[in-house]
C-alpha atoms as a printed R data frame, in Angstrom:
    type eleno elety resid chain resno      x      y       z
1   ATOM     1    CA   MET     A     1  0.000  0.000   0.000
2   ATOM     2    CA   LEU     A     2  1.336  3.434  -0.894
3   ATOM     3    CA   ASN     A     3  2.454  5.467   2.094
4   ATOM     4    CA   GLU     A     4  1.241  9.017   2.643
5   ATOM     5    CA   ASN     A     5  4.469 10.556   1.399
6   ATOM     6    CA   LYS     A     6  4.323  8.685  -1.888
7   ATOM     7    CA   VAL     A     7  0.661  9.522  -2.449
8   ATOM     8    CA   GLY     A     8  1.406 13.196  -1.802
9   ATOM     9    CA   VAL     A     9  4.302 13.294  -4.244
10  ATOM    10    CA   MET     A    10  2.265 11.473  -6.880
11  ATOM    11    CA   ASN     A    11 -0.427 14.137  -6.516
12  ATOM    12    CA   TYR     A    12  2.164 16.863  -7.028
13  ATOM    13    CA   LEU     A    13  3.506 15.066 -10.077
14  ATOM    14    CA   LEU     A    14  0.003 14.800 -11.521
15  ATOM    15    CA   ILE     A    15 -0.464 18.563 -11.152
16  ATOM    16    CA   LEU     A    16  2.898 19.174 -12.848
17  ATOM    17    CA   LEU     A    17  1.963 16.788 -15.645
18  ATOM    18    CA   LEU     A    18 -1.290 18.662 -16.268
19  ATOM    19    CA   VAL     A    19  0.635 21.957 -16.414
20  ATOM    20    CA   SER     A    20  3.152 20.412 -18.801
21  ATOM    21    CA   LEU     A    21  0.407 19.007 -21.023
22  ATOM    22    CA   ALA     A    22 -1.374 22.371 -21.118
23  ATOM    23    CA   VAL     A    23  1.664 24.388 -22.203
24  ATOM    24    CA   SER     A    24  3.222 21.809 -24.521
25  ATOM    25    CA   ALA     A    25 -0.174 21.661 -26.267
26  ATOM    26    CA   LEU     A    26  1.299 24.459 -28.404
27  ATOM    27    CA   GLY     A    27  2.379 21.533 -30.562
28  ATOM    28    CA   TRP     A    28 -1.221 21.138 -31.690
29  ATOM    29    CA   VAL     A    29 -0.824 24.507 -33.423
30  ATOM    30    CA   TYR     A    30  2.314 23.357 -35.217
31  ATOM    31    CA   PHE     A    31  3.935 19.983 -34.565
32  ATOM    32    CA   ILE     A    32  7.492 21.228 -34.045
33  ATOM    33    CA   TYR     A    33  6.270 23.429 -31.188
34  ATOM    34    CA   PHE     A    34  6.053 20.337 -28.985
35  ATOM    35    CA   PHE     A    35  9.867 20.390 -28.945
36  ATOM    36    CA   SER     A    36 10.531 24.129 -29.172
37  ATOM    37    CA   LEU     A    37  8.088 26.702 -27.806
38  ATOM    38    CA   GLY     A    38  6.228 24.076 -25.815
39  ATOM    39    CA   TYR     A    39  9.529 22.990 -24.279
40  ATOM    40    CA   GLY     A    40 10.818 26.414 -23.297
41  ATOM    41    CA   PHE     A    41  7.555 27.866 -22.029
42  ATOM    42    CA   GLY     A    42  6.639 24.501 -20.510
43  ATOM    43    CA   ILE     A    43  9.740 24.491 -18.299
44  ATOM    44    CA   SER     A    44  8.952 28.060 -17.193
45  ATOM    45    CA   ALA     A    45  5.391 27.075 -16.322
46  ATOM    46    CA   LEU     A    46  6.625 24.065 -14.369
47  ATOM    47    CA   ALA     A    47  9.057 26.250 -12.427
48  ATOM    48    CA   ILE     A    48  6.187 28.536 -11.428
49  ATOM    49    CA   ALA     A    49  4.004 25.565 -10.511
50  ATOM    50    CA   ILE     A    50  6.713 24.062  -8.273
51  ATOM    51    CA   ALA     A    51  7.288 27.385  -6.535
52  ATOM    52    CA   VAL     A    52  3.552 27.813  -5.900
53  ATOM    53    CA   ILE     A    53  2.889 24.229  -4.760
54  ATOM    54    CA   PHE     A    54  5.830 24.230  -2.349
55  ATOM    55    CA   ARG     A    55  5.796 27.919  -1.406
56  ATOM    56    CA   ASN     A    56  5.713 27.082   2.314
57  ATOM    57    CA   VAL     A    57  9.010 25.177   2.216
58  ATOM    58    CA   LEU     A    58 10.933 27.226  -0.337
59  ATOM    59    CA   THR     A    59 14.446 28.126   0.752
60  ATOM    60    CA   ILE     A    60 16.942 30.457  -0.896
61  ATOM    61    CA   PRO     A    61 18.633 27.735  -3.007
62  ATOM    62    CA   THR     A    62 15.344 26.070  -4.029
63  ATOM    63    CA   ALA     A    63 13.828 29.443  -4.928
64  ATOM    64    CA   PHE     A    64 17.004 30.075  -6.932
65  ATOM    65    CA   LEU     A    65 16.496 26.747  -8.714
66  ATOM    66    CA   CYS     A    66 12.946 27.712  -9.683
67  ATOM    67    CA   VAL     A    67 14.062 31.145 -10.876
68  ATOM    68    CA   ILE     A    68 16.827 29.645 -13.018
69  ATOM    69    CA   MET     A    69 14.433 27.145 -14.602
70  ATOM    70    CA   PHE     A    70 11.975 29.955 -15.298
71  ATOM    71    CA   ILE     A    71 14.684 32.127 -16.882
72  ATOM    72    CA   PHE     A    72 15.969 29.198 -18.950
73  ATOM    73    CA   GLY     A    73 12.519 28.396 -20.298
74  ATOM    74    CA   MET     A    74 11.516 31.972 -21.058
75  ATOM    75    CA   ARG     A    75 14.852 32.773 -22.689
76  ATOM    76    CA   LEU     A    76 14.666 29.673 -24.854
77  ATOM    77    CA   GLY     A    77 11.028 30.165 -25.799
78  ATOM    78    CA   LEU     A    78 11.452 33.849 -26.679
79  ATOM    79    CA   TYR     A    79 14.715 33.143 -28.510
80  ATOM    80    CA   LEU     A    80 13.072 30.481 -30.670
81  ATOM    81    CA   ALA     A    81  9.993 32.623 -31.318
82  ATOM    82    CA   THR     A    82 12.175 35.580 -32.349
83  ATOM    83    CA   ARG     A    83 14.416 33.421 -34.526
84  ATOM    84    CA   GLU     A    84 11.370 31.991 -36.259
85  ATOM    85    CA   LYS     A    85 10.256 35.494 -37.257
86  ATOM    86    CA   ARG     A    86 13.649 36.894 -38.242
87  ATOM    87    CA   SER     A    87 15.650 34.009 -39.707
88  ATOM    88    CA   ALA     A    88 14.790 32.903 -43.230
89  ATOM    89    CA   GLU     A    89 17.186 29.958 -42.858
90  ATOM    90    CA   TYR     A    90 15.477 28.778 -39.682
91  ATOM    91    CA   LYS     A    91 12.079 29.090 -41.363
92  ATOM    92    CA   LYS     A    92 13.257 26.713 -44.083
93  ATOM    93    CA   ILE     A    93 14.110 24.147 -41.419
94  ATOM    94    CA   LEU     A    94 10.997 24.811 -39.359
95  ATOM    95    CA   TYR     A    95  8.543 24.818 -42.233
96  ATOM    96    CA   GLY     A    96 10.299 22.355 -44.523
97  ATOM    97    CA   PRO     A    97  8.377 19.549 -46.240
98  ATOM    98    CA   ASP     A    98  9.084 16.985 -43.523
99  ATOM    99    CA   ALA     A    99  8.153 19.302 -40.656
100 ATOM   100    CA   ALA     A   100  5.015 20.582 -42.368
101 ATOM   101    CA   LYS     A   101  3.764 17.107 -43.298
102 ATOM   102    CA   LYS     A   102  0.519 16.251 -41.516
103 ATOM   103    CA   LYS     A   103  1.109 13.693 -38.783
104 ATOM   104    CA   PRO     A   104 -1.324 10.885 -37.854
105 ATOM   105    CA   LEU     A   105 -3.437 11.698 -34.800
106 ATOM   106    CA   PHE     A   106 -1.930  8.811 -32.835
107 ATOM   107    CA   VAL     A   107  1.581 10.143 -33.459
108 ATOM   108    CA   VAL     A   108  0.632 13.669 -32.370
109 ATOM   109    CA   ILE     A   109 -0.982 12.432 -29.145
110 ATOM   110    CA   THR     A   110  1.958 10.131 -28.385
111 ATOM   111    CA   VAL     A   111  4.521 12.890 -28.922
112 ATOM   112    CA   TRP     A   112  2.469 15.339 -26.855
113 ATOM   113    CA   ILE     A   113  2.302 12.962 -23.897
114 ATOM   114    CA   PHE     A   114  5.957 11.965 -24.263
115 ATOM   115    CA   CYS     A   115  7.120 15.591 -24.264
116 ATOM   116    CA   ALA     A   116  4.950 16.491 -21.280
117 ATOM   117    CA   LEU     A   117  6.302 13.530 -19.307
118 ATOM   118    CA   LEU     A   118  9.884 14.329 -20.293
119 ATOM   119    CA   TYR     A   119  9.630 17.930 -19.122
120 ATOM   120    CA   VAL     A   120  8.192 16.838 -15.782
121 ATOM   121    CA   GLY     A   121 11.005 14.302 -15.436
122 ATOM   122    CA   GLN     A   122 13.590 17.004 -16.048
123 ATOM   123    CA   VAL     A   123 12.305 19.276 -13.269
124 ATOM   124    CA   SER     A   124 11.288 16.430 -10.947
125 ATOM   125    CA   PRO     A   125 14.443 16.504  -8.750
126 ATOM   126    CA   VAL     A   126 13.541 19.993  -7.518
127 ATOM   127    CA   ALA     A   127  9.947 18.898  -6.875
128 ATOM   128    CA   PHE     A   128 11.142 15.776  -5.020
129 ATOM   129    CA   TYR     A   129 13.526 17.829  -2.888
130 ATOM   130    CA   LEU     A   130 10.756 20.185  -1.809
131 ATOM   131    CA   ALA     A   131  8.122 17.458  -1.415
132 ATOM   132    CA   ASN     A   132 10.427 15.408   0.793
133 ATOM   133    CA   ALA     A   133 11.345 18.474   2.828
134 ATOM   134    CA   ALA     A   134  7.650 19.275   3.271
135 ATOM   135    CA   ASP     A   135  7.090 15.761   4.656
136 ATOM   136    CA   GLY     A   136  9.867 16.124   7.191
137 ATOM   137    CA   VAL     A   137 12.484 14.084   5.339
138 ATOM   138    CA   VAL     A   138 16.027 15.278   5.994
139 ATOM   139    CA   VAL     A   139 17.444 17.060   2.935
140 ATOM   140    CA   ASN     A   140 20.937 18.443   2.312
141 ATOM   141    CA   GLU     A   141 20.831 22.082   1.237
142 ATOM   142    CA   LEU     A   142 24.409 21.956  -0.077
143 ATOM   143    CA   TRP     A   143 23.283 19.844  -3.050
144 ATOM   144    CA   ALA     A   144 20.530 22.329  -3.812
145 ATOM   145    CA   TRP     A   145 23.179 25.045  -3.995
146 ATOM   146    CA   ILE     A   146 25.436 22.869  -6.173
147 ATOM   147    CA   GLY     A   147 22.544 22.089  -8.494
148 ATOM   148    CA   ALA     A   148 21.579 25.760  -8.693
149 ATOM   149    CA   GLY     A   149 25.174 26.716  -9.468
150 ATOM   150    CA   LEU     A   150 25.420 24.166 -12.281
151 ATOM   151    CA   MET     A   151 22.079 25.229 -13.720
152 ATOM   152    CA   ALA     A   152 23.101 28.899 -13.658
153 ATOM   153    CA   LEU     A   153 26.386 27.998 -15.368
154 ATOM   154    CA   GLY     A   154 24.487 26.072 -18.032
155 ATOM   155    CA   VAL     A   155 22.143 28.989 -18.729
156 ATOM   156    CA   ILE     A   156 25.145 31.301 -19.078
157 ATOM   157    CA   LEU     A   157 26.905 28.879 -21.450
158 ATOM   158    CA   GLU     A   158 23.807 28.500 -23.607
159 ATOM   159    CA   SER     A   159 23.120 32.245 -23.686
160 ATOM   160    CA   VAL     A   160 26.708 33.157 -24.526
161 ATOM   161    CA   ALA     A   161 26.857 30.495 -27.245
162 ATOM   162    CA   ASP     A   162 23.680 31.809 -28.883
163 ATOM   163    CA   ALA     A   163 24.971 35.398 -28.674
164 ATOM   164    CA   GLN     A   164 28.334 34.444 -30.153
165 ATOM   165    CA   LYS     A   165 26.693 32.600 -33.024
166 ATOM   166    CA   LYS     A   166 24.415 35.550 -33.748
167 ATOM   167    CA   ALA     A   167 27.363 37.948 -33.752
168 ATOM   168    CA   ALA     A   168 29.453 35.699 -36.000
169 ATOM   169    CA   LYS     A   169 26.608 35.245 -38.472
170 ATOM   170    CA   LYS     A   170 26.224 39.026 -38.723
171 ATOM   171    CA   ILE     A   171 29.841 39.253 -39.834
172 ATOM   172    CA   ASN     A   172 29.628 36.382 -42.321
173 ATOM   173    CA   HIS     A   173 26.224 34.727 -42.631
174 ATOM   174    CA   ASN     A   174 27.506 32.042 -45.003
175 ATOM   175    CA   ARG     A   175 30.311 30.772 -42.766
176 ATOM   176    CA   TYR     A   176 30.134 28.229 -39.980
177 ATOM   177    CA   VAL     A   177 30.903 29.480 -36.476
178 ATOM   178    CA   ASP     A   178 34.243 28.461 -34.969
179 ATOM   179    CA   THR     A   179 34.959 31.347 -32.596
180 ATOM   180    CA   GLY     A   180 34.408 31.796 -28.862
181 ATOM   181    CA   LEU     A   181 32.863 28.749 -27.215
182 ATOM   182    CA   TYR     A   182 32.676 27.121 -30.651
183 ATOM   183    CA   ARG     A   183 36.432 26.622 -30.428
184 ATOM   184    CA   ILE     A   184 35.852 24.197 -27.564
185 ATOM   185    CA   VAL     A   185 32.877 22.222 -28.897
186 ATOM   186    CA   ARG     A   186 30.782 22.541 -32.033
187 ATOM   187    CA   CYS     A   187 27.476 22.639 -30.115
188 ATOM   188    CA   PRO     A   188 28.150 24.753 -27.003
189 ATOM   189    CA   ASN     A   189 24.474 25.685 -26.660
190 ATOM   190    CA   TYR     A   190 23.582 21.996 -26.331
191 ATOM   191    CA   LEU     A   191 26.474 21.580 -23.900
192 ATOM   192    CA   GLY     A   192 24.991 24.364 -21.796
193 ATOM   193    CA   GLU     A   193 21.688 22.549 -21.701
194 ATOM   194    CA   LEU     A   194 23.369 19.327 -20.607
195 ATOM   195    CA   VAL     A   195 24.980 21.248 -17.736
196 ATOM   196    CA   ILE     A   196 21.584 22.717 -16.791
197 ATOM   197    CA   TRP     A   197 19.901 19.339 -16.448
198 ATOM   198    CA   THR     A   198 22.919 17.758 -14.793
199 ATOM   199    CA   GLY     A   199 22.474 20.474 -12.193
200 ATOM   200    CA   SER     A   200 18.847 19.482 -11.785
201 ATOM   201    CA   LEU     A   201 19.725 15.800 -11.382
202 ATOM   202    CA   VAL     A   202 22.340 16.337  -8.669
203 ATOM   203    CA   VAL     A   203 19.652 17.976  -6.514
204 ATOM   204    CA   CYS     A   204 18.367 14.428  -6.006
205 ATOM   205    CA   ILE     A   205 21.555 13.554  -4.131
206 ATOM   206    CA   GLY     A   206 20.604 15.894  -1.320
207 ATOM   207    CA   ALA     A   207 16.863 15.238  -1.516
208 ATOM   208    CA   SER     A   208 16.875 11.800   0.154
209 ATOM   209    CA   CYS     A   209 15.086 10.529  -2.929
210 ATOM   210    CA   SER     A   210 13.504  7.103  -2.867
211 ATOM   211    CA   VAL     A   211 14.283  4.535  -5.544
212 ATOM   212    CA   TRP     A   212 11.199  5.384  -7.602
213 ATOM   213    CA   GLN     A   213 12.001  9.096  -7.380
214 ATOM   214    CA   TRP     A   214 15.508  8.422  -8.652
215 ATOM   215    CA   ILE     A   215 14.050  6.372 -11.499
216 ATOM   216    CA   ILE     A   216 11.778  9.227 -12.615
217 ATOM   217    CA   ALA     A   217 14.608 11.771 -12.349
218 ATOM   218    CA   ALA     A   218 17.014  9.487 -14.215
219 ATOM   219    CA   ILE     A   219 14.513  8.875 -17.021
220 ATOM   220    CA   GLY     A   220 14.046 12.635 -17.423
221 ATOM   221    CA   TYR     A   221 17.806 13.180 -17.496
222 ATOM   222    CA   ILE     A   222 18.548 10.341 -19.912
223 ATOM   223    CA   GLY     A   223 15.721 11.571 -22.124
224 ATOM   224    CA   ILE     A   224 17.080 15.110 -22.454
225 ATOM   225    CA   VAL     A   225 20.636 13.822 -22.961
226 ATOM   226    CA   TYR     A   226 19.321 11.704 -25.831
227 ATOM   227    CA   VAL     A   227 17.494 14.725 -27.275
228 ATOM   228    CA   MET     A   228 20.644 16.894 -27.079
229 ATOM   229    CA   PHE     A   229 22.833 14.292 -28.769
230 ATOM   230    CA   GLY     A   230 20.128 13.763 -31.393
231 ATOM   231    CA   GLY     A   231 19.968 17.520 -31.964
232 ATOM   232    CA   ALA     A   232 23.750 17.685 -32.342
233 ATOM   233    CA   ARG     A   233 23.581 14.878 -34.890
234 ATOM   234    CA   ARG     A   234 20.888 16.681 -36.937
235 ATOM   235    CA   LEU     A   235 22.988 19.849 -36.913
236 ATOM   236    CA   GLU     A   236 26.015 17.877 -38.042
237 ATOM   237    CA   LEU     A   237 24.051 16.448 -40.969
238 ATOM   238    CA   ARG     A   238 22.844 19.916 -42.024
239 ATOM   239    CA   GLN     A   239 26.335 21.374 -41.758
240 ATOM   240    CA   ALA     A   240 27.754 18.512 -43.808
241 ATOM   241    CA   VAL     A   241 25.439 19.524 -46.642
242 ATOM   242    CA   THR     A   242 26.170 23.240 -46.302
243 ATOM   243    CA   TYR     A   243 29.905 23.266 -45.551
244 ATOM   244    CA   GLY     A   244 31.014 19.746 -46.445
245 ATOM   245    CA   ASN     A   245 33.179 20.871 -49.367
246 ATOM   246    CA   ASP     A   246 35.010 23.530 -47.336
247 ATOM   247    CA   PRO     A   247 38.542 22.300 -46.410
248 ATOM   248    CA   GLU     A   248 38.658 24.646 -43.397
249 ATOM   249    CA   PHE     A   249 35.392 23.239 -42.108
250 ATOM   250    CA   GLN     A   250 36.703 19.695 -42.503
251 ATOM   251    CA   GLU     A   251 39.772 20.634 -40.478
252 ATOM   252    CA   TYR     A   252 37.588 22.272 -37.834
253 ATOM   253    CA   ILE     A   253 35.358 19.230 -37.302
254 ATOM   254    CA   LYS     A   254 38.362 16.901 -37.144
255 ATOM   255    CA   LYS     A   255 39.861 18.701 -34.152
256 ATOM   256    CA   THR     A   256 36.790 20.046 -32.332
257 ATOM   257    CA   PRO     A   257 34.546 17.646 -30.352
258 ATOM   258    CA   ILE     A   258 30.918 17.860 -31.318
259 ATOM   259    CA   LEU     A   259 29.392 18.204 -27.844
260 ATOM   260    CA   LEU     A   260 31.527 17.266 -24.839
261 ATOM   261    CA   PRO     A   261 34.774 19.197 -24.155
262 ATOM   262    CA   PHE     A   262 37.947 17.117 -24.240
263 ATOM   263    CA   VAL     A   263 35.975 13.986 -25.143
264 ATOM   264    CA   PRO     A   264 37.153 12.865 -28.601
265 ATOM   265    CA   ILE     A   265 33.734 12.341 -30.141
266 ATOM   266    CA   TYR     A   266 33.915 14.206 -33.438
267 ATOM   267    CA   THR     A   267 30.936 12.783 -35.287
268 ATOM   268    CA   LEU     A   268 27.531 11.331 -34.452
269 ATOM   269    CA   ILE     A   269 26.348 10.629 -37.982
270 ATOM   270    CA   LYS     A   270 27.042  6.909 -37.757
271 ATOM   271    CA   TYR     A   271 24.830  6.565 -34.674
272 ATOM   272    CA   GLU     A   272 21.504  6.177 -36.424
273 ATOM   273    CA   TRP     A   273 19.788  5.234 -33.152
274 ATOM   274    CA   LEU     A   274 20.028  8.942 -32.261
275 ATOM   275    CA   LYS     A   275 17.611  9.710 -35.062
276 ATOM   276    CA   ALA     A   276 14.316 10.760 -33.508
């Protein structure tokens, strides 16, 4: 029989899932929005929901965690919405034949539910930390601070990477970006996002999470890691078409890891299982 603590946390998770489903429903307007606008604004909505649900046990580091998640989601959502309006190249990707193709109803519903569950899984460590604290379980605030620090670092990395790419493209729109953070990895914005959600996961260490809580948090983390590596692979394929004949680009990709600094993974094209 479920104990009171578990029932309470499951109720909180159900509320978060409903919030996630409501915001990610933007994908019903246009399918790709499940993964873009629905993702960014969905994370922001979940951050607000967590702060409201657990307002009586919020501490400085947990409030900081919620603020960072809100900033991450809003920045991403507004960035993608602005890029959609201003970038002709992005519009070609966003509204290309494959993206615009009508999807079967079953596929749309499945993707909607999957995305909503994934987003809840990503933020779940913060919810578990606060839920456990509310039920009198001993939690370690140090790990909340560590998680908040990593998440803040990730947001900074992602923001700087996007700004550097924008600046470089203004100078030469037809050239790949290999300056700033792009000297370290070819997808520093995705790296920043990995750091963000690693920060979320480590919160579980100090949250006295149960086995099932760890499972939910781990599924959310593994899911977003898969999405980031899949996104890096799609970018690599597009760049191969655009810059594949450029000798300088070939030299750049041979010496610059695609996603993880100092980890000699230079291509993901051969890993077809990353295709989503």
